[in-house]
Coordinates of C-alpha atoms and ligand atoms in Angstrom, one line a residue:
Chain A
X1 CA 119.4 102.6 143.6
X2 CA 119.1 99.3 141.8
X3 CA 120.3 99.4 138.2
X4 CA 117.1 97.9 136.7
X5 CA 114.8 100.5 138.2
X6 CA 117.2 103.3 137.2
X7 CA 116.9 102.2 133.5
X8 CA 113.1 102.0 133.8
X9 CA 112.9 105.5 135.0
X10 CA 115.3 106.7 132.3
X11 CA 113.3 105.0 129.7
X12 CA 110.1 106.8 130.8
X13 CA 111.4 110.3 130.7
X14 CA 112.1 112.1 127.5
X15 CA 115.6 113.3 128.3
X16 CA 116.3 109.9 129.7
X17 CA 115.6 108.3 126.3
X18 CA 118.1 110.6 124.6
X19 CA 120.6 109.6 127.3
X20 CA 120.0 105.9 126.7
X21 CA 120.3 106.4 123.0
X22 CA 123.6 108.2 123.5
X23 CA 125.3 105.5 125.5
X24 CA 126.4 103.3 122.6
X25 CA 127.8 106.0 120.3
X26 CA 129.6 107.7 123.2
X27 CA 131.2 104.4 124.3
X28 CA 132.2 103.7 120.7
X29 CA 133.9 107.1 120.3
X30 CA 135.7 106.7 123.7
X31 CA 137.0 103.3 122.8
X32 CA 138.0 104.4 119.4
X33 CA 139.9 107.4 120.9
X34 CA 141.5 105.1 123.5
X35 CA 142.6 102.6 121.0
X36 CA 144.6 105.1 119.0
X37 CA 148.3 106.1 119.4
X38 CA 149.6 109.4 118.1
X39 CA 146.1 110.3 116.8
X40 CA 145.7 107.2 114.6
X41 CA 145.0 103.5 114.7
X42 CA 145.1 100.5 112.3
X43 CA 148.7 101.3 111.4
X44 CA 147.9 105.0 110.8
X45 CA 145.1 104.3 108.4
X46 CA 142.3 105.5 110.7
X47 CA 142.4 108.9 112.5
X48 CA 141.1 109.2 116.1
X49 CA 137.9 111.1 116.8
X50 CA 139.6 114.2 118.0
X51 CA 141.3 114.6 114.6
X52 CA 138.2 113.8 112.7
X53 CA 136.4 116.5 114.8
X54 CA 138.9 119.2 114.1
X55 CA 139.0 118.3 110.4
X56 CA 135.3 118.6 110.4
X57 CA 135.3 122.0 112.1
X58 CA 137.7 123.3 109.5
X59 CA 135.6 121.7 106.7
X60 CA 132.5 123.3 108.1
X61 CA 133.6 126.7 109.3
X62 CA 137.1 127.3 107.9
X63 CA 137.7 130.4 105.8
X64 CA 139.7 129.7 102.7
X65 CA 142.3 132.3 101.8
X66 CA 143.0 133.3 98.2
X67 CA 146.0 131.0 98.2
X68 CA 144.5 127.8 99.7
X69 CA 144.0 124.9 97.4
X70 CA 142.4 122.4 99.9
X71 CA 138.8 121.7 99.0
X72 CA 138.1 120.8 102.7
X73 CA 137.9 124.3 104.1
X74 CA 134.5 125.8 104.6
X75 CA 132.8 123.6 101.9
X76 CA 130.9 121.2 104.1
X77 CA 127.5 123.1 104.0
X78 CA 127.7 123.5 100.2
X79 CA 128.3 119.8 99.6
X80 CA 125.7 118.8 102.1
X81 CA 123.3 121.1 100.3
X82 CA 124.1 119.6 96.9
X83 CA 123.4 116.1 98.1
X84 CA 120.3 117.1 100.0
X85 CA 118.9 118.9 97.0
X86 CA 119.5 115.9 94.7
X87 CA 117.8 113.6 97.2
X88 CA 114.9 116.0 97.5
X89 CA 114.5 116.1 93.7
X90 CA 114.9 112.4 93.1
X91 CA 112.6 111.5 96.0
X92 CA 109.9 114.0 94.8
X93 CA 110.0 112.5 91.4
X94 CA 109.8 109.0 92.8
X95 CA 106.7 110.1 94.8
X96 CA 105.1 111.7 91.8
X97 CA 105.5 108.6 89.7
X98 CA 105.3 105.9 92.4
X99 CA 102.2 106.9 94.4
X100 CA 99.7 107.3 91.6
X101 CA 101.0 104.3 89.8
X102 CA 100.9 102.2 93.0
X103 CA 97.3 103.4 93.7
X104 CA 96.2 102.3 90.2
X105 CA 98.1 99.0 90.4
X106 CA 96.4 98.2 93.7
X107 CA 93.0 99.2 92.5
X108 CA 92.9 97.7 89.0
X109 CA 93.6 94.1 88.5
X110 CA 94.0 94.7 84.7
X111 CA 96.6 97.3 85.1
X112 CA 98.4 95.2 87.7
X113 CA 98.5 92.2 85.5
X114 CA 100.0 94.3 82.7
X115 CA 102.5 96.5 84.7
X116 CA 103.4 94.6 87.9
X117 CA 105.5 91.9 86.3
X118 CA 107.7 94.5 84.6
X119 CA 108.3 96.3 87.8
X120 CA 109.1 93.1 89.7
X121 CA 111.5 92.1 86.9
X122 CA 113.3 95.4 86.8
X123 CA 113.5 95.7 90.6
X124 CA 116.4 93.3 91.2
X125 CA 118.6 95.5 89.0
X126 CA 120.6 97.4 91.7
X127 CA 121.1 101.2 91.5
X128 CA 124.8 100.6 90.7
X129 CA 123.9 98.7 87.6
X130 CA 122.0 101.7 86.3
X131 CA 125.1 103.9 86.6
X132 CA 126.5 103.2 83.0
X133 CA 123.1 103.9 81.4
X134 CA 122.7 107.0 83.5
X135 CA 126.2 108.3 82.5
X136 CA 125.6 107.5 78.9
X137 CA 122.3 109.3 78.8
X138 CA 122.8 112.2 81.2
X139 CA 126.6 112.5 81.3
X140 CA 128.4 114.0 84.4
X141 CA 125.4 116.1 85.2
X142 CA 123.1 116.7 88.1
X143 CA 120.2 114.9 86.6
X144 CA 122.2 111.6 86.4
X145 CA 122.3 111.5 90.2
X146 CA 118.6 112.5 90.5
X147 CA 117.7 109.8 88.1
X148 CA 119.4 107.1 90.2
X149 CA 117.8 108.3 93.4
X150 CA 114.4 108.2 91.7
X151 CA 115.0 104.7 90.6
X152 CA 116.1 103.6 94.1
X153 CA 113.2 105.3 95.9
X154 CA 110.6 104.3 93.3
X155 CA 110.4 100.6 94.1
X156 CA 109.6 100.7 97.8
X157 CA 107.1 103.6 97.2
X158 CA 105.3 101.9 94.4
X159 CA 105.2 98.5 96.1
X160 CA 104.0 99.8 99.5
X161 CA 101.4 102.0 97.8
X162 CA 100.2 99.0 95.8
X163 CA 99.9 96.9 98.9
X164 CA 98.0 99.6 100.7
X165 CA 95.6 100.2 97.9
X166 CA 95.0 96.5 97.5
X167 CA 94.0 96.2 101.2
X168 CA 91.4 98.9 101.1
X169 CA 88.2 97.6 102.7
X170 CA 85.6 96.7 100.1
X171 CA 82.9 98.3 102.1
X172 CA 84.5 101.7 101.9
X173 CA 84.6 101.5 98.2
X174 CA 81.0 100.3 98.1
X175 CA 80.0 103.1 100.4
X176 CA 81.6 105.6 98.1
X177 CA 80.0 104.2 95.0
X178 CA 76.6 104.1 96.7
X179 CA 77.0 107.9 97.4
X180 CA 77.6 108.5 93.7
X181 CA 81.4 108.6 93.5
X182 CA 83.0 108.2 90.1
X183 CA 86.1 106.0 89.7
X184 CA 88.4 109.1 90.0
X185 CA 86.7 110.0 93.3
X186 CA 87.1 106.4 94.6
X187 CA 90.8 106.6 93.7
X188 CA 91.5 110.0 95.2
X189 CA 89.1 110.1 98.1
X190 CA 89.1 106.4 99.2
X191 CA 92.0 104.4 97.9
X192 CA 94.7 107.0 98.4
X193 CA 93.8 108.0 102.0
X194 CA 93.2 104.4 103.0
X195 CA 96.6 103.5 101.6
X196 CA 98.4 106.4 103.3
X197 CA 99.8 104.3 106.2
X198 CA 101.4 101.9 103.7
X199 CA 102.5 104.8 101.6
X200 CA 104.3 106.3 104.5
X201 CA 106.1 103.1 105.1
X202 CA 107.2 103.2 101.4
X203 CA 108.3 106.8 101.8
X204 CA 110.6 106.0 104.8
X205 CA 112.3 103.1 103.0
X206 CA 112.5 105.0 99.8
X207 CA 114.1 108.1 101.3
X208 CA 116.7 105.8 103.0
X209 CA 117.5 104.3 99.7
X210 CA 117.6 107.8 98.2
X211 CA 120.5 108.7 100.5
X212 CA 122.3 105.5 99.5
X213 CA 121.8 106.3 95.9
X214 CA 123.0 109.9 96.1
X215 CA 126.3 108.8 97.5
X216 CA 126.8 106.1 94.9
X217 CA 125.8 108.6 92.1
X218 CA 128.0 111.4 93.4
X219 CA 131.0 109.0 93.6
X220 CA 130.8 108.5 89.8
X221 CA 128.3 110.7 88.1
X222 CA 128.9 114.3 89.4
X223 CA 131.7 116.3 90.9
X224 CA 130.1 117.7 94.0
X225 CA 128.2 116.6 97.1
X226 CA 129.0 114.3 100.1
X227 CA 129.5 111.3 97.9
X228 CA 132.0 113.0 95.6
X229 CA 133.9 114.4 98.7
X230 CA 134.0 111.0 100.2
X231 CA 135.7 109.4 97.3
X232 CA 137.9 112.4 96.6
X233 CA 139.1 112.6 100.2
X234 CA 139.9 108.9 100.1
X235 CA 142.1 109.4 97.0
X236 CA 144.1 112.2 98.6
X237 CA 144.4 110.2 101.9
X238 CA 142.2 112.4 104.0
X239 CA 140.6 109.7 106.1
X240 CA 139.5 112.3 108.7
X241 CA 137.3 113.9 106.0
X242 CA 136.1 110.5 104.9
X243 CA 134.8 109.7 108.4
X244 CA 133.4 113.2 109.0
X245 CA 131.6 112.8 105.6
X246 CA 130.2 109.4 106.7
X247 CA 128.8 110.8 109.9
X248 CA 127.3 113.6 108.0
X249 CA 125.5 111.2 105.7
X250 CA 124.2 109.3 108.7
X251 CA 122.9 112.5 110.3
X252 CA 121.2 113.6 107.1
X253 CA 119.5 110.3 106.7
X254 CA 118.4 110.3 110.3
X255 CA 117.1 113.8 110.0
X256 CA 115.1 113.3 106.9
X257 CA 113.6 110.1 108.3
X258 CA 112.6 112.1 111.4
X259 CA 110.9 114.7 109.2
X260 CA 108.8 112.0 107.5
X261 CA 107.8 110.6 110.8
X262 CA 106.7 114.1 112.0
X263 CA 104.6 114.4 108.8
X264 CA 103.1 111.0 109.3
X265 CA 102.3 111.8 112.9
X266 CA 100.3 114.8 111.9
X267 CA 98.7 113.4 108.7
X268 CA 97.7 110.0 110.2
X269 CA 95.9 111.2 113.3
X270 CA 93.0 108.9 112.6
X271 CA 95.2 105.9 112.3
X272 CA 97.1 106.6 115.5
X273 CA 93.8 107.0 117.4
X274 CA 92.6 103.7 116.0
X275 CA 95.6 101.8 117.2
X276 CA 95.5 103.5 120.6
X277 CA 91.9 102.5 121.0
X278 CA 92.8 99.0 120.1
Chain B
X1 CA 59.4 106.2 93.2
X2 CA 61.4 103.6 95.0
X3 CA 59.6 100.5 93.8
X4 CA 61.6 97.3 93.8
X5 CA 60.9 94.2 91.7
X6 CA 62.8 90.9 91.9
X7 CA 61.4 88.3 89.5
X8 CA 62.9 84.9 89.2
X9 CA 66.3 86.2 90.4
X10 CA 69.1 83.7 90.9
X11 CA 72.6 84.3 92.0
X12 CA 75.5 81.9 91.8
X13 CA 78.8 82.9 93.1
X14 CA 82.0 81.9 91.3
X15 CA 80.8 80.5 88.0
X16 CA 78.3 77.8 87.1
X17 CA 79.7 75.3 89.7
X18 CA 79.8 77.9 92.5
X19 CA 77.6 78.6 95.5
X20 CA 73.9 78.9 94.8
X21 CA 73.2 81.9 97.0
X22 CA 69.7 82.8 95.6
X23 CA 67.4 80.7 93.6
X24 CA 64.3 82.0 91.8
X25 CA 63.5 84.8 94.1
X26 CA 60.4 86.9 93.6
X27 CA 59.8 90.0 95.7
X28 CA 57.9 93.2 95.1
X29 CA 58.3 96.3 97.3
X30 CA 56.0 99.2 96.8
X31 CA 56.8 102.9 97.2
X32 CA 57.3 103.9 100.8
X33 CA 56.9 100.3 102.1
X34 CA 59.1 98.9 104.9
X35 CA 60.0 95.3 104.2
X36 CA 62.2 93.1 106.5
X37 CA 64.1 90.1 105.2
X38 CA 64.4 87.6 107.9
X39 CA 66.4 84.4 107.8
X40 CA 69.3 82.4 109.2
X41 CA 72.9 83.1 108.5
X42 CA 74.0 82.2 104.9
X43 CA 70.5 82.2 103.4
X44 CA 71.4 85.0 100.9
X45 CA 70.0 88.1 102.6
X46 CA 73.1 90.2 102.0
X47 CA 73.3 88.8 98.5
X48 CA 69.8 89.9 97.7
X49 CA 70.5 93.4 99.1
X50 CA 73.9 93.6 97.3
X51 CA 72.2 92.8 94.0
X52 CA 69.8 95.6 94.6
X53 CA 72.5 98.0 95.6
X54 CA 74.4 97.2 92.4
X55 CA 77.4 95.7 94.2
X56 CA 76.9 92.3 92.7
X57 CA 75.5 91.2 89.3
X58 CA 72.7 88.6 89.1
X59 CA 73.0 85.3 87.3
X60 CA 69.5 84.9 86.2
X61 CA 66.1 86.7 86.3
X62 CA 65.0 90.3 86.3
X63 CA 65.7 92.9 88.9
X64 CA 64.4 96.4 88.5
X65 CA 64.2 99.6 90.5
X66 CA 61.5 102.1 89.5
X67 CA 61.1 100.1 86.3
X68 CA 64.7 100.2 85.2
X69 CA 67.1 97.3 85.6
X70 CA 70.0 97.8 87.9
X71 CA 73.5 98.0 86.4
X72 CA 75.6 99.8 89.1
X73 CA 75.4 101.4 92.5
X74 CA 73.9 104.9 92.8
X75 CA 72.7 107.5 95.2
X76 CA 69.0 106.6 94.5
X77 CA 69.6 103.5 96.7
X78 CA 71.2 104.4 100.0
X79 CA 73.0 101.6 101.7
X80 CA 73.5 101.3 105.5
X81 CA 76.2 98.7 106.2
X82 CA 76.5 96.3 109.1
X83 CA 79.6 97.8 110.6
X84 CA 78.7 101.4 109.4
X85 CA 81.9 101.3 107.2
X86 CA 82.6 105.0 107.7
X87 CA 85.8 106.4 106.2
X88 CA 88.0 106.4 109.3
X89 CA 90.1 109.3 108.1
X90 CA 87.1 111.6 107.7
X91 CA 85.2 113.4 110.5
X92 CA 81.5 112.8 111.1
X93 CA 80.7 115.9 109.1
X94 CA 83.0 114.9 106.2
X95 CA 81.6 111.5 106.1
X96 CA 78.1 112.8 105.9
X97 CA 78.8 115.3 103.1
X98 CA 81.1 112.9 101.1
X99 CA 78.2 112.0 98.8
X100 CA 76.9 115.5 98.1
X101 CA 80.5 116.6 97.4
X102 CA 81.4 113.8 94.9
X103 CA 78.0 114.3 93.3
X104 CA 78.6 118.0 92.8
X105 CA 75.6 119.1 94.9
X106 CA 76.0 122.8 95.6
X107 CA 77.2 123.6 99.2
X108 CA 74.3 125.8 99.9
X109 CA 72.0 122.9 99.2
X110 CA 73.7 120.1 101.1
X111 CA 74.9 122.0 104.1
X112 CA 71.5 122.7 105.7
X113 CA 70.3 119.2 104.7
X114 CA 73.3 117.5 106.3
X115 CA 73.0 119.7 109.4
X116 CA 69.4 118.8 109.8
X117 CA 70.2 115.1 109.4
X118 CA 72.9 115.3 112.0
X119 CA 70.4 116.9 114.4
X120 CA 67.8 114.2 113.5
X121 CA 70.3 111.4 114.5
X122 CA 71.4 113.4 117.5
X123 CA 75.0 113.9 116.6
X124 CA 75.3 117.7 116.0
X125 CA 77.7 117.8 118.9
X126 CA 80.0 115.3 117.2
X127 CA 80.4 117.2 114.0
X128 CA 84.2 117.1 114.1
X129 CA 84.7 113.8 115.8
X130 CA 86.5 110.9 114.0
X131 CA 84.7 107.6 113.7
X132 CA 87.1 106.0 116.2
X133 CA 85.9 108.4 118.8
X134 CA 82.3 107.2 118.5
X135 CA 80.5 104.3 119.9
X136 CA 79.1 101.6 117.6
X137 CA 75.6 103.1 117.8
X138 CA 76.8 106.6 117.0
X139 CA 78.7 105.3 114.1
X140 CA 75.6 103.6 112.7
X141 CA 73.7 106.8 113.1
X142 CA 76.3 108.6 111.0
X143 CA 75.9 105.7 108.5
X144 CA 72.2 106.4 108.3
X145 CA 72.7 110.2 108.0
X146 CA 75.2 109.6 105.2
X147 CA 72.8 107.4 103.3
X148 CA 69.9 109.8 103.8
X149 CA 71.7 113.0 102.8
X150 CA 71.6 111.8 99.2
X151 CA 67.8 111.7 99.5
X152 CA 67.6 108.1 98.2
X153 CA 64.3 106.6 96.9
X154 CA 65.1 103.5 98.8
X155 CA 67.1 102.7 101.9
X156 CA 68.9 99.3 101.9
X157 CA 70.0 98.2 105.4
X158 CA 72.0 95.1 106.0
X159 CA 71.8 94.1 109.7
X160 CA 72.6 97.7 110.6
X161 CA 72.0 97.1 114.3
X162 CA 73.4 93.5 114.5
X163 CA 76.6 94.5 116.3
X164 CA 74.9 96.6 118.9
X165 CA 73.9 95.8 122.5
X166 CA 70.3 95.2 123.3
X167 CA 69.6 98.7 124.7
X168 CA 71.4 100.6 122.0
X169 CA 69.6 98.5 119.5
X170 CA 66.2 99.5 120.9
X171 CA 67.0 103.2 120.7
X172 CA 68.3 102.8 117.2
X173 CA 65.1 101.0 116.2
X174 CA 63.1 103.9 117.7
X175 CA 65.2 106.4 115.8
X176 CA 64.7 104.5 112.5
X177 CA 60.9 104.3 113.1
X178 CA 61.0 108.1 113.7
X179 CA 63.0 108.8 110.6
X180 CA 61.0 106.6 108.4
X181 CA 57.7 108.1 109.7
X182 CA 59.0 111.4 108.5
X183 CA 60.6 110.6 105.2
X184 CA 58.5 107.6 104.1
X185 CA 61.3 106.2 101.8
X186 CA 61.1 102.6 100.7
X187 CA 63.1 100.4 103.1
X188 CA 64.5 97.0 102.6
X189 CA 65.9 95.8 106.0
X190 CA 67.9 92.7 106.5
X191 CA 67.9 91.1 110.0
X192 CA 68.0 87.8 111.8
X193 CA 66.2 89.2 114.8
X194 CA 62.5 88.3 114.7
X195 CA 61.5 91.1 117.2
X196 CA 63.3 93.7 115.1
X197 CA 61.6 92.6 111.9
X198 CA 58.1 92.7 113.4
X199 CA 58.6 96.0 115.2
X200 CA 59.9 97.9 112.1
X201 CA 58.3 96.4 109.0
X202 CA 55.1 96.4 107.1
X203 CA 56.0 93.0 105.7
X204 CA 58.3 90.3 106.9
X205 CA 59.8 88.1 104.2
X206 CA 61.1 84.8 105.6
X207 CA 64.1 83.3 103.8
X208 CA 65.6 79.8 103.9
X209 CA 69.1 78.7 102.9
X210 CA 70.5 76.4 100.3
X211 CA 69.1 77.4 98.0
X212 CA 68.3 80.9 99.2
X213 CA 64.7 81.7 98.6
X214 CA 61.8 83.6 100.1
X215 CA 59.3 81.1 101.6
X216 CA 56.8 83.3 103.3
X217 CA 55.7 86.9 103.1
X218 CA 53.8 88.1 106.2
X219 CA 52.0 91.4 106.4
X220 CA 52.4 93.1 109.9
X221 CA 49.3 95.2 110.6
X222 CA 50.4 96.8 113.8
X223 CA 49.3 100.4 114.0
X224 CA 51.6 103.2 113.0
X225 CA 53.4 105.3 114.2
X226 CA 55.0 102.5 116.2
X227 CA 57.3 102.7 119.2
X228 CA 59.1 100.0 121.2
X229 CA 55.9 99.6 123.4
X230 CA 54.6 97.5 120.5
X231 CA 57.1 94.8 121.5
X232 CA 54.9 93.7 124.4
X233 CA 51.5 93.9 122.7
X234 CA 49.3 90.9 122.2
X235 CA 49.3 91.2 118.4
X236 CA 53.1 91.4 118.5
X237 CA 53.3 88.1 120.4
X238 CA 50.9 86.6 117.9
X239 CA 53.0 87.6 114.9
X240 CA 56.1 86.4 116.7
X241 CA 54.5 82.9 117.3
X242 CA 53.5 82.7 113.7
X243 CA 57.0 83.6 112.4
X244 CA 58.8 81.3 114.8
X245 CA 56.6 78.4 113.8
X246 CA 57.2 79.2 110.2
X247 CA 61.0 79.3 110.7
X248 CA 61.1 76.1 112.7
X249 CA 59.0 74.4 110.0
X250 CA 61.4 75.7 107.3
X251 CA 64.3 74.4 109.3
X252 CA 62.7 71.0 109.7
X253 CA 62.7 70.5 106.0
X254 CA 66.4 70.0 106.0
Ligands
ATP1 N1 81.5 87.0 97.4 C1 81.1 85.7 97.6 N2 81.7 84.7 97.0 C2 81.3 83.4 97.1 N3 80.3 83.1 97.9 C3 79.6 84.0 98.5 C4 80.0 85.4 98.5 N4 79.1 86.1 99.2 C5 78.3 85.2 99.8 N5 78.6 83.9 99.4 C6 77.8 82.7 99.7 O1 76.5 82.9 99.4 C7 75.7 82.4 100.5 C8 74.8 83.5 101.0 O2 75.6 84.5 101.6 P1 75.0 85.9 102.2 O3 76.1 86.7 102.6 O4 74.1 86.5 101.2 O5 74.2 85.3 103.4 P2 73.4 86.1 104.6 O6 72.0 85.7 104.6 O7 73.6 87.6 104.4 O8 74.2 85.6 105.9 P3 74.5 86.4 107.2 O9 73.2 86.5 108.0 O10 75.5 85.6 107.9 O11 75.0 87.7 106.9 C9 76.6 81.9 101.5 O12 76.6 80.5 101.3 C10 77.9 82.5 101.2 O13 78.9 81.6 101.6
MG2 MG1 74.7 89.1 105.5

């Protein structure tokens, strides 16, 4: 069979898409494995995939005896859980603040004129620059990490929500007013639902930044989670754990993005039908 | 109930140097009367309607509804928009009961009323459909039901059938005649279709552009109840000739 038509057929079937998506990572892993000698490459700095894998298995499923001192036996799920929990809290906080604020900013020119410049002026300050303040205020505690995640996720959420609320069709608002809606009804029943497609865009970007922020925060501001393990493993020369940790972060980010997409798919039925109908 | 009074109304958009959309407009509409506003694009028909709806504020003059001057939109003046403007995330039913819900009308009151209206516009089978699943004519019928469910004293319609094909438009006109015959609410109906204006209205007000004003007010004494058969009657043709001459004359002034 001709290669072009084989790819087209793969692309159309569901399993085939997975197969297509797997080609690049599988090739990368194979090359990486082949490039190594004695289970390492780059002069011994980088372990090969087989060693990363076995370290990961131990990290995930190993049973620590009473005498073991290694923190990399059977602690994977705990650390993953810590990080995920922090992301969830920080992200939730960013939504609670960002979505209502964005809706009001998009809806009221007065509020926008007052608040928007401050947001745009604080936005270029990167999450890492907030670290000292966070440490000074919250210390080496959980909320320090949550705080940084909230800051990181807040901007894309508030900006996209504002944009969505600003683009609401005038006639929907007029229709609502004509039917006796009060300002709060217009906000909750017209502006917010109309802005949902943009809000979801903000949520996706915000959650991605949330995972970046949790790793940065855990490297400095707390003593648990994937970010902490990453830095700690580097210090003790466990590059196999470092790589397993990186892959775990990628997987978690991928999974949480997929969850948002699923939610969007079910919530925005009307929008999907609109675009399918042209 | 439902009396409309424009007296010396002017509207300038965008400050004193802006567009003179309306100038010195006088118009009285009595309770239960059906008045059509007819005129070329840009003559200020929508502006006039939007002032009455409370969507825009006037620059000069007096505009009152049932004797009180208009300050904001309200359910006593139901508006039917050109593109229906339904909320695309709500089903047909949710769109229709949106008004009663935000106005805190008890469910036991609005449910039978909304159901009856959906039946009246022939959409009871599309209760749970989303607006994207409807044709343009069906969407417009939801728009009418949505405005009527608030039991407005006046219905303001801005080229509601302008985007529909000829056949759908005829059936919508019949539907509207039927609904109006039953409810007898005051209607202010904007159109640029001469046939539509004569078929539906008790009075046709002809407008001209720049500045926007009403130049003629013609009573249509065709018998009621009307149907689309009226379109081919001798009297109808007579009115049409009068209005066309009037509009051509108005055009020639420019
Ligand atoms: N929001 C606005 N800002 C500035 N100018 C406006 C605005 N709305 C309307 N105008 C101007 O006022 C004039 C009248 O507009 P209007 O929409 O009332 O006309 P119309 O008779 O409804 O036209 P059409 O038949 O095309 O709908 C036009 O010159 C238009 O450009
Ligand atoms: Mg118009």
